Amino acid sequence: HQNGIGNLMMPRWNYLLLVYLFVSGCSAGSGEGLDNNGRPLDEGSGGGPLVAEFQSIQDNVLTPVCTICHAGAGAPVGLRLDQGNSFAMLVDVPSVQVPTLLRVDPGDPDNSYLIQKMEGSASVGGRMPLNGPPLSQATIDVVRSWVAAGALAPADGGGGLLPRVTSIAPAQDERLTVVPTEITIVFNKAMDASTLNTTTIQLTSSGGDGSFGDGNETSFTTFVVQLASNGLSATVDLSALGLADDTYQITLSGDSPSFLLDTEGLRLDGDDDGAEGGDFVSSFTIEIPVVGLQPTWRSIQDNIFTPMCITCHAGAGAPAGLQLDEDNSFNMLVNIPSSQVPTLLRVEPGDPDDSYLVQKLEGTQTVGGRMPQGGPFLEQSDIDVVRTWVTDGAPQ
């Protein structure tokens, strides 16, 4: 996927091949959800024939075909094409690959990046469906007609409804293994850009304990909020905030003194109770996987003791009775006298120089040989990590 536009409707005779390519490319090749002809079981359900209306395109194309890949926080180029997000992320939204073009430019199908990718006339990347048979011109013409007529929204998206949040990415309670660069918020109605700021949109970290309201939180006030030209989605730029491992909460205000309004002057229904007002609150957690040896017992056990030491130091016959398997190593090291030099502790919390474990790893011991016995010995950089753990008090 190079641009997030594609995987659209095609004639029934070549749909099977397209489904195969989609499933293969997205590593979802179980065949689950397909009928005997390789077609999605829910394809076109409730949608009727494909006609030049957005809901028909959603029901017959976007939902059964495109959301195989274009759904969730990991959607290619952030383009989510499920029911709650697709219109807001297509119409009047610049293309990621060619920002001078809109994905869908109402009234101008020739300059809509969606159409260019379907027809293979885009200047960047491949034709969509990527690596699959091209769509029939008849299918493309249906989408062209919808765009040419102004790319109108579904009938139930009109005035009179209260503004509310239809989706947010990162999603509620999502756990991330990388630091996100932005938060994307999708609304059901066009919002008033003048009401989107760091007063009505608040971002807070928990202070490391995962909870809020106990006084140790940190609030961020330097982020930038940008509303899409269609007014239906907003982006909170996180790139300059230096976020780290923690739990974060974003709040969109629907209550006084400052609150979000749509272009009709209606206040955000943040709590989705059918009445104006109420805050929308969502949280996510960043947990970046630790790579390499770290100054913790857990990491030292996994990276040194288990792979290097328990070939000898395990079971009843372990040398000097020192068992370094996971169930025993901590209790047999920390604050335990050495068998060879009883005046020294194997690990003396806070004192790596007088910890017999460190002496044996560095080869400065007065009795016996350096460990691991016969080598190869640990790099000093790895020993220094063990030293740091001991210096920090050798916690478990």
mmCIF file of C-alpha atoms in Angstrom:
data_model
loop_
_atom_site.group_PDB
_atom_site.id
_atom_site.type_symbol
_atom_site.label_atom_id
_atom_site.label_comp_id
_atom_site.label_asym_id
_atom_site.label_seq_id
_atom_site.Cartn_x
_atom_site.Cartn_y
_atom_site.Cartn_z
ATOM 1 C CA HIS A 1 0.000 0.000 0.000
ATOM 2 C CA GLN A 2 1.623 3.209 -1.105
ATOM 3 C CA ASN A 3 -1.034 5.839 -0.769
ATOM 4 C CA GLY A 4 -4.052 4.569 1.079
ATOM 5 C CA ILE A 5 -6.388 4.840 -1.926
ATOM 6 C CA GLY A 6 -7.537 1.739 -3.655
ATOM 7 C CA ASN A 7 -8.837 -1.794 -3.320
ATOM 8 C CA LEU A 8 -12.122 -0.735 -4.828
ATOM 9 C CA MET A 9 -15.068 -2.403 -6.591
ATOM 10 C CA MET A 10 -14.426 -4.553 -9.656
ATOM 11 C CA PRO A 11 -16.365 -6.909 -11.888
ATOM 12 C CA ARG A 12 -17.511 -10.124 -10.273
ATOM 13 C CA TRP A 13 -15.498 -12.288 -12.694
ATOM 14 C CA ASN A 14 -12.131 -11.022 -11.426
ATOM 15 C CA TYR A 15 -12.959 -10.348 -7.805
ATOM 16 C CA LEU A 16 -11.540 -13.671 -6.618
ATOM 17 C CA LEU A 17 -8.059 -12.761 -7.810
ATOM 18 C CA LEU A 18 -8.254 -9.367 -6.110
ATOM 19 C CA VAL A 19 -9.317 -10.911 -2.797
ATOM 20 C CA TYR A 20 -6.388 -13.321 -3.045
ATOM 21 C CA LEU A 21 -3.976 -10.425 -3.587
ATOM 22 C CA PHE A 22 -5.464 -8.446 -0.716
ATOM 23 C CA VAL A 23 -5.294 -11.336 1.690
ATOM 24 C CA SER A 24 -1.734 -12.183 0.689
ATOM 25 C CA GLY A 25 -0.530 -8.583 0.911
ATOM 26 C CA CYS A 26 -2.066 -7.977 4.325
ATOM 27 C CA SER A 27 -0.900 -11.272 5.867
ATOM 28 C CA ALA A 28 -4.467 -12.259 6.636
ATOM 29 C CA GLY A 29 -4.711 -15.279 4.395
ATOM 30 C CA SER A 30 -6.878 -17.659 6.404
ATOM 31 C CA GLY A 31 -9.821 -17.341 4.004
ATOM 32 C CA GLU A 32 -12.091 -16.702 6.975
ATOM 33 C CA GLY A 33 -15.111 -14.601 6.050
ATOM 34 C CA LEU A 34 -15.086 -15.631 2.358
ATOM 35 C CA ASP A 35 -17.630 -17.750 0.502
ATOM 36 C CA ASN A 36 -16.803 -20.645 -1.845
ATOM 37 C CA ASN A 37 -16.016 -18.179 -4.625
ATOM 38 C CA GLY A 38 -13.570 -16.218 -2.482
ATOM 39 C CA ARG A 39 -15.957 -13.291 -1.984
ATOM 40 C CA PRO A 40 -16.535 -11.600 1.406
ATOM 41 C CA LEU A 41 -19.618 -13.050 3.086
ATOM 42 C CA ASP A 42 -20.814 -9.556 3.986
ATOM 43 C CA GLU A 43 -20.105 -7.952 0.606
ATOM 44 C CA GLY A 44 -22.866 -5.575 -0.369
ATOM 45 C CA SER A 45 -25.041 -6.599 2.560
ATOM 46 C CA GLY A 46 -27.754 -3.987 2.833
ATOM 47 C CA GLY A 47 -26.093 -1.893 0.140
ATOM 48 C CA GLY A 48 -27.974 -2.948 -2.974
ATOM 49 C CA PRO A 49 -26.511 -2.211 -6.405
ATOM 50 C CA LEU A 50 -23.559 0.149 -6.638
ATOM 51 C CA VAL A 51 -24.846 3.667 -7.368
ATOM 52 C CA ALA A 52 -23.285 7.135 -7.254
ATOM 53 C CA GLU A 53 -24.086 7.803 -3.589
ATOM 54 C CA PHE A 54 -21.568 7.674 -0.787
ATOM 55 C CA GLN A 55 -23.457 5.193 1.367
ATOM 56 C CA SER A 56 -23.709 2.805 -1.581
ATOM 57 C CA ILE A 57 -19.975 3.131 -2.239
ATOM 58 C CA GLN A 58 -19.348 2.558 1.469
ATOM 59 C CA ASP A 59 -21.564 -0.521 1.662
ATOM 60 C CA ASN A 60 -20.467 -2.138 -1.594
ATOM 61 C CA VAL A 61 -16.821 -1.114 -1.816
ATOM 62 C CA LEU A 62 -15.174 0.462 1.207
ATOM 63 C CA THR A 63 -16.532 -1.742 3.980
ATOM 64 C CA PRO A 64 -16.319 -5.226 2.401
ATOM 65 C CA VAL A 65 -13.132 -4.654 0.386
ATOM 66 C CA CYS A 66 -10.991 -1.746 1.590
ATOM 67 C CA THR A 67 -11.245 -2.202 5.338
ATOM 68 C CA ILE A 68 -9.320 -5.465 4.996
ATOM 69 C CA CYS A 69 -6.301 -3.168 5.268
ATOM 70 C CA HIS A 70 -7.624 0.348 5.733
ATOM 71 C CA ALA A 71 -8.931 0.121 9.292
ATOM 72 C CA GLY A 72 -7.589 0.883 12.730
ATOM 73 C CA ALA A 73 -4.591 2.896 13.850
ATOM 74 C CA GLY A 74 -2.260 0.974 11.542
ATOM 75 C CA ALA A 75 -4.138 1.780 8.343
ATOM 76 C CA PRO A 76 -1.777 2.670 5.458
ATOM 77 C CA VAL A 77 -0.952 6.420 5.497
ATOM 78 C CA GLY A 78 -3.522 6.755 8.263
ATOM 79 C CA LEU A 79 -6.429 6.370 5.829
ATOM 80 C CA ARG A 80 -9.234 4.507 7.599
ATOM 81 C CA LEU A 81 -12.126 3.594 5.341
ATOM 82 C CA ASP A 82 -14.571 2.062 7.799
ATOM 83 C CA GLN A 83 -18.069 3.456 8.181
ATOM 84 C CA GLY A 84 -17.258 5.974 10.894
ATOM 85 C CA ASN A 85 -14.132 7.438 9.295
ATOM 86 C CA SER A 86 -14.076 7.137 5.516
ATOM 87 C CA PHE A 87 -15.991 10.254 4.446
ATOM 88 C CA ALA A 88 -14.055 12.486 6.836
ATOM 89 C CA MET A 89 -10.740 11.082 5.622
ATOM 90 C CA LEU A 90 -11.485 11.283 1.887
ATOM 91 C CA VAL A 91 -13.430 14.400 1.038
ATOM 92 C CA ASP A 92 -11.435 17.667 0.985
ATOM 93 C CA VAL A 93 -8.439 15.919 2.600
ATOM 94 C CA PRO A 94 -4.991 16.302 0.965
ATOM 95 C CA SER A 95 -3.303 13.158 -0.333
ATOM 96 C CA VAL A 96 -0.253 12.024 1.636
ATOM 97 C CA GLN A 97 1.728 11.264 -1.522
ATOM 98 C CA VAL A 98 0.729 14.406 -3.450
ATOM 99 C CA PRO A 99 -0.388 17.021 -0.909
ATOM 100 C CA THR A 100 -1.330 19.482 -3.667
ATOM 101 C CA LEU A 101 -4.193 17.144 -4.591
ATOM 102 C CA LEU A 102 -7.194 16.247 -2.468
ATOM 103 C CA ARG A 103 -8.087 12.598 -2.054
ATOM 104 C CA VAL A 104 -11.580 13.586 -3.165
ATOM 105 C CA ASP A 105 -12.023 17.070 -4.646
ATOM 106 C CA PRO A 106 -15.796 17.665 -4.755
ATOM 107 C CA GLY A 107 -16.920 18.441 -8.302
ATOM 108 C CA ASP A 108 -13.524 17.636 -9.833
ATOM 109 C CA PRO A 109 -12.954 13.898 -10.363
ATOM 110 C CA ASP A 110 -9.970 14.479 -12.695
ATOM 111 C CA ASN A 111 -8.026 16.168 -9.887
ATOM 112 C CA SER A 112 -9.173 13.776 -7.167
ATOM 113 C CA TYR A 113 -6.296 11.551 -6.109
ATOM 114 C CA LEU A 114 -8.733 8.707 -5.453
ATOM 115 C CA ILE A 115 -9.744 8.674 -9.110
ATOM 116 C CA GLN A 116 -6.174 9.048 -10.351
ATOM 117 C CA LYS A 117 -5.048 6.040 -8.331
ATOM 118 C CA MET A 118 -7.993 3.971 -9.567
ATOM 119 C CA GLU A 119 -7.340 4.900 -13.195
ATOM 120 C CA GLY A 120 -3.552 4.612 -12.974
ATOM 121 C CA SER A 121 -2.850 8.242 -13.876
ATOM 122 C CA ALA A 122 -1.301 9.256 -10.546
ATOM 123 C CA SER A 123 2.235 10.653 -10.711
ATOM 124 C CA VAL A 124 3.381 8.780 -7.587
ATOM 125 C CA GLY A 125 3.149 5.110 -6.683
ATOM 126 C CA GLY A 126 1.246 2.316 -8.344
ATOM 127 C CA ARG A 127 -2.272 1.924 -9.595
ATOM 128 C CA MET A 128 -4.893 0.702 -7.151
ATOM 129 C CA PRO A 129 -5.722 -2.031 -6.347
ATOM 130 C CA LEU A 130 -1.992 -2.438 -5.804
ATOM 131 C CA ASN A 131 -0.616 -5.384 -7.811
ATOM 132 C CA GLY A 132 -4.165 -6.455 -8.660
ATOM 133 C CA PRO A 133 -6.346 -6.359 -11.780
ATOM 134 C CA PRO A 134 -7.463 -2.793 -12.578
ATOM 135 C CA LEU A 135 -11.017 -1.808 -11.798
ATOM 136 C CA SER A 136 -13.513 -1.757 -14.623
ATOM 137 C CA GLN A 137 -14.146 1.689 -16.019
ATOM 138 C CA ALA A 138 -17.839 1.187 -15.256
ATOM 139 C CA THR A 139 -17.050 0.909 -11.555
ATOM 140 C CA ILE A 140 -14.712 3.896 -11.653
ATOM 141 C CA ASP A 141 -17.374 5.903 -13.484
ATOM 142 C CA VAL A 142 -19.809 5.342 -10.600
ATOM 143 C CA VAL A 143 -17.282 6.828 -8.180
ATOM 144 C CA ARG A 144 -16.547 9.595 -10.720
ATOM 145 C CA SER A 145 -20.225 10.484 -10.848
ATOM 146 C CA TRP A 146 -20.406 10.771 -7.069
ATOM 147 C CA VAL A 147 -17.370 13.082 -7.022
ATOM 148 C CA ALA A 148 -18.625 15.152 -9.983
ATOM 149 C CA ALA A 149 -21.955 15.694 -8.204
ATOM 150 C CA GLY A 150 -20.134 17.266 -5.244
ATOM 151 C CA ALA A 151 -19.102 14.184 -3.223
ATOM 152 C CA LEU A 152 -22.123 14.555 -0.975
ATOM 153 C CA ALA A 153 -22.181 13.035 2.495
ATOM 154 C CA PRO A 154 -24.647 10.310 3.504
ATOM 155 C CA ALA A 155 -28.118 11.600 4.170
ATOM 156 C CA ASP A 156 -27.887 10.937 7.936
ATOM 157 C CA GLY A 157 -24.873 13.234 8.264
ATOM 158 C CA GLY A 158 -26.794 16.457 7.758
ATOM 159 C CA GLY A 159 -27.733 19.325 10.043
ATOM 160 C CA GLY A 160 -29.693 19.052 13.228
ATOM 161 C CA LEU A 161 -27.477 16.418 14.808
ATOM 162 C CA LEU A 162 -25.260 17.340 17.709
ATOM 163 C CA PRO A 163 -21.501 17.244 17.072
ATOM 164 C CA ARG A 164 -19.732 14.258 18.599
ATOM 165 C CA VAL A 165 -16.543 12.275 18.210
ATOM 166 C CA THR A 166 -16.979 9.238 15.973
ATOM 167 C CA SER A 167 -13.439 7.894 16.332
ATOM 168 C CA ILE A 168 -10.029 8.699 17.723
ATOM 169 C CA ALA A 169 -6.586 7.278 17.020
ATOM 170 C CA PRO A 170 -4.805 6.107 19.104
ATOM 171 C CA ALA A 171 -7.974 4.340 20.163
ATOM 172 C CA GLN A 172 -9.383 4.226 23.677
ATOM 173 C CA ASP A 173 -7.061 2.208 25.973
ATOM 174 C CA GLU A 174 -4.727 1.349 23.078
ATOM 175 C CA ARG A 175 -1.202 0.261 24.084
ATOM 176 C CA LEU A 176 1.464 1.552 21.713
ATOM 177 C CA THR A 177 4.992 0.252 21.266
ATOM 178 C CA VAL A 178 6.149 3.382 19.427
ATOM 179 C CA VAL A 179 5.698 7.061 20.271
ATOM 180 C CA PRO A 180 2.821 8.449 18.169
ATOM 181 C CA THR A 181 3.436 11.628 16.198
ATOM 182 C CA GLU A 182 -0.195 12.717 16.233
ATOM 183 C CA ILE A 183 -3.686 12.099 17.519
ATOM 184 C CA THR A 184 -6.440 12.029 14.878
ATOM 185 C CA ILE A 185 -9.989 12.901 15.923
ATOM 186 C CA VAL A 186 -12.945 12.378 13.591
ATOM 187 C CA PHE A 187 -16.248 14.186 14.106
ATOM 188 C CA ASN A 188 -19.683 13.513 12.657
ATOM 189 C CA LYS A 189 -20.124 17.198 11.765
ATOM 190 C CA ALA A 190 -17.944 20.058 10.552
ATOM 191 C CA MET A 191 -16.384 21.809 13.543
ATOM 192 C CA ASP A 192 -15.637 25.495 14.140
ATOM 193 C CA ALA A 193 -11.853 25.787 13.825
ATOM 194 C CA SER A 194 -11.734 28.807 16.160
ATOM 195 C CA THR A 195 -12.874 26.635 19.072
ATOM 196 C CA LEU A 196 -10.133 24.012 18.698
ATOM 197 C CA ASN A 197 -7.183 24.996 20.881
ATOM 198 C CA THR A 198 -5.164 23.888 23.909
ATOM 199 C CA THR A 199 -7.950 25.070 26.203
ATOM 200 C CA THR A 200 -10.727 22.993 24.698
ATOM 201 C CA ILE A 201 -8.414 20.081 23.882
ATOM 202 C CA GLN A 202 -6.257 19.008 26.817
ATOM 203 C CA LEU A 203 -3.480 16.410 26.872
ATOM 204 C CA THR A 204 -2.195 15.059 30.185
ATOM 205 C CA SER A 205 0.281 12.367 31.239
ATOM 206 C CA SER A 206 -0.404 10.295 34.344
ATOM 207 C CA GLY A 207 2.974 10.895 35.978
ATOM 208 C CA GLY A 208 3.966 7.284 35.568
ATOM 209 C CA ASP A 209 1.300 5.617 37.696
ATOM 210 C CA GLY A 210 -1.398 5.181 35.041
ATOM 211 C CA SER A 211 -3.999 7.087 37.050
ATOM 212 C CA PHE A 212 -5.371 10.617 36.841
ATOM 213 C CA GLY A 213 -6.626 13.059 39.423
ATOM 214 C CA ASP A 214 -4.021 12.366 42.119
ATOM 215 C CA GLY A 215 -1.961 15.519 41.570
ATOM 216 C CA ASN A 216 1.178 14.182 39.883
ATOM 217 C CA GLU A 217 0.013 14.590 36.278
ATOM 218 C CA THR A 218 1.739 16.721 33.653
ATOM 219 C CA SER A 219 -0.298 18.854 31.248
ATOM 220 C CA PHE A 220 0.956 19.711 27.760
ATOM 221 C CA THR A 221 0.153 23.133 26.348
ATOM 222 C CA THR A 222 2.498 23.522 23.366
ATOM 223 C CA PHE A 223 0.941 21.132 20.877
ATOM 224 C CA VAL A 224 -0.675 22.314 17.652
ATOM 225 C CA VAL A 225 -4.233 21.399 16.602
ATOM 226 C CA GLN A 226 -5.110 21.505 12.919
ATOM 227 C CA LEU A 227 -8.626 21.068 11.551
ATOM 228 C CA ALA A 228 -9.026 19.500 8.116
ATOM 229 C CA SER A 229 -10.511 21.728 5.442
ATOM 230 C CA ASN A 230 -13.735 19.719 5.540
ATOM 231 C CA GLY A 231 -14.015 20.399 9.266
ATOM 232 C CA LEU A 232 -14.622 16.726 9.988
ATOM 233 C CA SER A 233 -11.256 15.675 11.392
ATOM 234 C CA ALA A 234 -8.645 17.290 13.592
ATOM 235 C CA THR A 235 -4.988 16.404 14.084
ATOM 236 C CA VAL A 236 -3.111 17.018 17.326
ATOM 237 C CA ASP A 237 0.610 17.265 16.533
ATOM 238 C CA LEU A 238 2.641 15.435 19.195
ATOM 239 C CA SER A 239 6.006 15.477 17.427
ATOM 240 C CA ALA A 240 7.551 18.241 19.556
ATOM 241 C CA LEU A 241 6.346 17.013 22.958
ATOM 242 C CA GLY A 242 8.945 14.322 23.635
ATOM 243 C CA LEU A 243 6.443 11.777 24.914
ATOM 244 C CA ALA A 244 7.854 8.770 26.781
ATOM 245 C CA ASP A 245 6.515 5.605 28.412
ATOM 246 C CA ASP A 246 3.385 6.583 30.330
ATOM 247 C CA THR A 247 -0.396 6.698 30.112
ATOM 248 C CA TYR A 248 -1.880 9.756 28.417
ATOM 249 C CA GLN A 249 -5.364 11.222 28.518
ATOM 250 C CA ILE A 250 -6.905 13.537 25.947
ATOM 251 C CA THR A 251 -10.013 15.506 26.857
ATOM 252 C CA LEU A 252 -12.268 17.392 24.435
ATOM 253 C CA SER A 253 -14.343 19.883 26.338
ATOM 254 C CA GLY A 254 -18.086 20.185 25.909
ATOM 255 C CA ASP A 255 -18.646 22.156 29.117
ATOM 256 C CA SER A 256 -17.948 25.690 30.301
ATOM 257 C CA PRO A 257 -15.913 27.794 30.404
ATOM 258 C CA SER A 258 -14.413 26.677 27.076
ATOM 259 C CA PHE A 259 -15.983 24.148 24.736
ATOM 260 C CA LEU A 260 -15.959 22.877 21.159
ATOM 261 C CA LEU A 261 -18.611 24.066 18.712
ATOM 262 C CA ASP A 262 -19.603 22.907 15.256
ATOM 263 C CA THR A 263 -20.140 25.329 12.386
ATOM 264 C CA GLU A 264 -23.816 25.642 13.352
ATOM 265 C CA GLY A 265 -22.886 26.831 16.836
ATOM 266 C CA LEU A 266 -23.897 23.598 18.562
ATOM 267 C CA ARG A 267 -21.807 22.479 21.510
ATOM 268 C CA LEU A 268 -19.965 19.148 21.483
ATOM 269 C CA ASP A 269 -21.957 16.245 22.901
ATOM 270 C CA GLY A 270 -18.822 14.812 24.466
ATOM 271 C CA ASP A 271 -20.449 12.151 26.607
ATOM 272 C CA ASP A 272 -22.776 11.074 23.751
ATOM 273 C CA ASP A 273 -25.945 11.398 25.825
ATOM 274 C CA GLY A 274 -27.941 13.209 23.131
ATOM 275 C CA ALA A 275 -27.642 16.618 24.809
ATOM 276 C CA GLU A 276 -25.149 19.430 24.297
ATOM 277 C CA GLY A 277 -22.203 19.408 26.671
ATOM 278 C CA GLY A 278 -20.117 16.816 28.445
ATOM 279 C CA ASP A 279 -16.463 16.001 27.921
ATOM 280 C CA PHE A 280 -15.069 13.366 25.586
ATOM 281 C CA VAL A 281 -12.212 11.547 27.329
ATOM 282 C CA SER A 282 -9.882 8.930 25.864
ATOM 283 C CA SER A 283 -6.566 7.500 26.991
ATOM 284 C CA PHE A 284 -3.696 5.510 25.537
ATOM 285 C CA THR A 285 -0.476 4.035 26.898
ATOM 286 C CA ILE A 286 3.028 4.100 25.432
ATOM 287 C CA GLU A 287 5.172 1.066 26.268
ATOM 288 C CA ILE A 288 8.310 1.005 24.165
ATOM 289 C CA PRO A 289 9.945 -2.451 24.247
ATOM 290 C CA VAL A 290 13.334 -2.424 25.905
ATOM 291 C CA VAL A 291 16.049 -3.634 23.538
ATOM 292 C CA GLY A 292 19.295 -5.135 24.845
ATOM 293 C CA LEU A 293 20.678 -5.643 28.328
ATOM 294 C CA GLN A 294 19.231 -3.316 30.977
ATOM 295 C CA PRO A 295 20.281 -2.713 34.621
ATOM 296 C CA THR A 296 17.460 -4.775 36.091
ATOM 297 C CA TRP A 297 17.454 -8.251 37.591
ATOM 298 C CA ARG A 298 14.890 -9.354 35.003
ATOM 299 C CA SER A 299 17.059 -8.274 32.076
ATOM 300 C CA ILE A 300 20.263 -9.660 33.589
ATOM 301 C CA GLN A 301 18.527 -12.962 34.224
ATOM 302 C CA ASP A 302 17.208 -13.168 30.657
ATOM 303 C CA ASN A 303 20.384 -11.997 28.922
ATOM 304 C CA ILE A 304 23.205 -13.361 31.126
ATOM 305 C CA PHE A 305 22.255 -15.888 33.796
ATOM 306 C CA THR A 306 19.828 -17.998 31.771
ATOM 307 C CA PRO A 307 21.741 -18.215 28.461
ATOM 308 C CA MET A 308 25.290 -18.287 29.924
ATOM 309 C CA CYS A 309 25.385 -19.409 33.549
ATOM 310 C CA ILE A 310 22.835 -22.163 34.112
ATOM 311 C CA THR A 311 24.721 -24.643 31.935
ATOM 312 C CA CYS A 312 26.718 -25.154 35.133
ATOM 313 C CA HIS A 313 24.919 -23.211 37.850
ATOM 314 C CA ALA A 314 21.677 -25.153 38.046
ATOM 315 C CA GLY A 315 20.334 -27.988 40.141
ATOM 316 C CA ALA A 316 21.648 -29.631 43.293
ATOM 317 C CA GLY A 317 25.132 -30.053 41.820
ATOM 318 C CA ALA A 318 25.683 -26.365 41.016
ATOM 319 C CA PRO A 319 29.246 -25.159 41.857
ATOM 320 C CA ALA A 320 29.396 -23.724 45.399
ATOM 321 C CA GLY A 321 25.663 -24.435 45.587
ATOM 322 C CA LEU A 322 24.997 -21.293 43.532
ATOM 323 C CA GLN A 323 21.931 -21.883 41.361
ATOM 324 C CA LEU A 324 21.382 -19.114 38.825
ATOM 325 C CA ASP A 325 18.123 -20.308 37.288
ATOM 326 C CA GLU A 326 15.171 -17.928 37.372
ATOM 327 C CA ASP A 327 13.639 -19.357 40.536
ATOM 328 C CA ASN A 328 16.828 -19.160 42.609
ATOM 329 C CA SER A 329 19.313 -16.583 41.326
ATOM 330 C CA PHE A 330 18.105 -13.474 43.171
ATOM 331 C CA ASN A 331 17.797 -15.202 46.540
ATOM 332 C CA MET A 332 21.192 -16.877 46.152
ATOM 333 C CA LEU A 333 23.032 -13.708 45.125
ATOM 334 C CA VAL A 334 21.768 -10.621 46.931
ATOM 335 C CA ASN A 335 23.081 -10.238 50.492
ATOM 336 C CA ILE A 336 24.436 -13.817 50.463
ATOM 337 C CA PRO A 337 28.105 -14.422 51.512
ATOM 338 C CA SER A 338 30.406 -15.904 48.890
ATOM 339 C CA SER A 339 31.474 -19.508 49.519
ATOM 340 C CA GLN A 340 35.024 -18.819 48.356
ATOM 341 C CA VAL A 341 35.450 -15.491 50.191
ATOM 342 C CA PRO A 342 32.867 -15.401 53.011
ATOM 343 C CA THR A 343 33.852 -11.837 53.953
ATOM 344 C CA LEU A 344 32.351 -10.685 50.675
ATOM 345 C CA LEU A 345 28.717 -10.833 49.640
ATOM 346 C CA ARG A 346 27.968 -12.277 46.230
ATOM 347 C CA VAL A 347 25.975 -9.102 45.564
ATOM 348 C CA GLU A 348 26.268 -6.264 48.053
ATOM 349 C CA PRO A 349 23.538 -3.737 47.155
ATOM 350 C CA GLY A 350 25.063 -0.329 46.436
ATOM 351 C CA ASP A 351 28.676 -1.613 46.333
ATOM 352 C CA PRO A 352 29.659 -3.275 43.038
ATOM 353 C CA ASP A 353 33.423 -3.188 43.831
ATOM 354 C CA ASP A 354 32.936 -5.407 46.879
ATOM 355 C CA SER A 355 30.347 -7.654 45.225
ATOM 356 C CA TYR A 356 31.935 -11.035 44.518
ATOM 357 C CA LEU A 357 29.731 -11.478 41.415
ATOM 358 C CA VAL A 358 31.261 -8.381 39.817
ATOM 359 C CA GLN A 359 34.792 -9.420 40.804
ATOM 360 C CA LYS A 360 34.298 -12.836 39.198
ATOM 361 C CA LEU A 361 32.918 -11.267 36.022
ATOM 362 C CA GLU A 362 35.817 -8.801 35.787
ATOM 363 C CA GLY A 363 38.520 -11.288 36.830
ATOM 364 C CA THR A 364 39.653 -9.317 39.902
ATOM 365 C CA GLN A 365 38.753 -12.046 42.412
ATOM 366 C CA THR A 366 41.462 -13.478 44.725
ATOM 367 C CA VAL A 367 40.232 -17.083 44.562
ATOM 368 C CA GLY A 368 39.469 -19.274 41.556
ATOM 369 C CA GLY A 369 39.067 -18.270 37.945
ATOM 370 C CA ARG A 370 37.197 -15.619 36.043
ATOM 371 C CA MET A 371 33.620 -16.328 35.044
ATOM 372 C CA PRO A 372 32.187 -17.635 32.787
ATOM 373 C CA GLN A 373 34.766 -20.338 33.403
ATOM 374 C CA GLY A 374 37.079 -20.703 30.423
ATOM 375 C CA GLY A 375 35.362 -17.814 28.600
ATOM 376 C CA PRO A 376 34.363 -16.194 26.439
ATOM 377 C CA PHE A 377 34.068 -13.471 29.040
ATOM 378 C CA LEU A 378 31.485 -10.705 29.122
ATOM 379 C CA GLU A 379 32.186 -7.398 27.420
ATOM 380 C CA GLN A 380 32.969 -4.642 29.901
ATOM 381 C CA SER A 381 29.903 -2.773 28.657
ATOM 382 C CA ASP A 382 27.721 -5.692 29.793
ATOM 383 C CA ILE A 383 29.526 -5.922 33.125
ATOM 384 C CA ASP A 384 28.932 -2.198 33.582
ATOM 385 C CA VAL A 385 25.187 -2.834 33.250
ATOM 386 C CA VAL A 386 25.461 -5.392 36.085
ATOM 387 C CA ARG A 387 27.471 -2.827 38.052
ATOM 388 C CA THR A 388 24.702 -0.262 37.569
ATOM 389 C CA TRP A 389 22.089 -2.716 38.838
ATOM 390 C CA VAL A 390 24.170 -3.361 41.964
ATOM 391 C CA THR A 391 24.848 0.360 42.454
ATOM 392 C CA ASP A 392 21.090 1.015 42.255
ATOM 393 C CA GLY A 393 20.548 -1.337 45.180
ATOM 394 C CA ALA A 394 20.182 -4.631 43.279
ATOM 395 C CA PRO A 395 16.352 -4.550 43.319
ATOM 396 C CA GLN A 396 14.285 -7.482 42.148
#
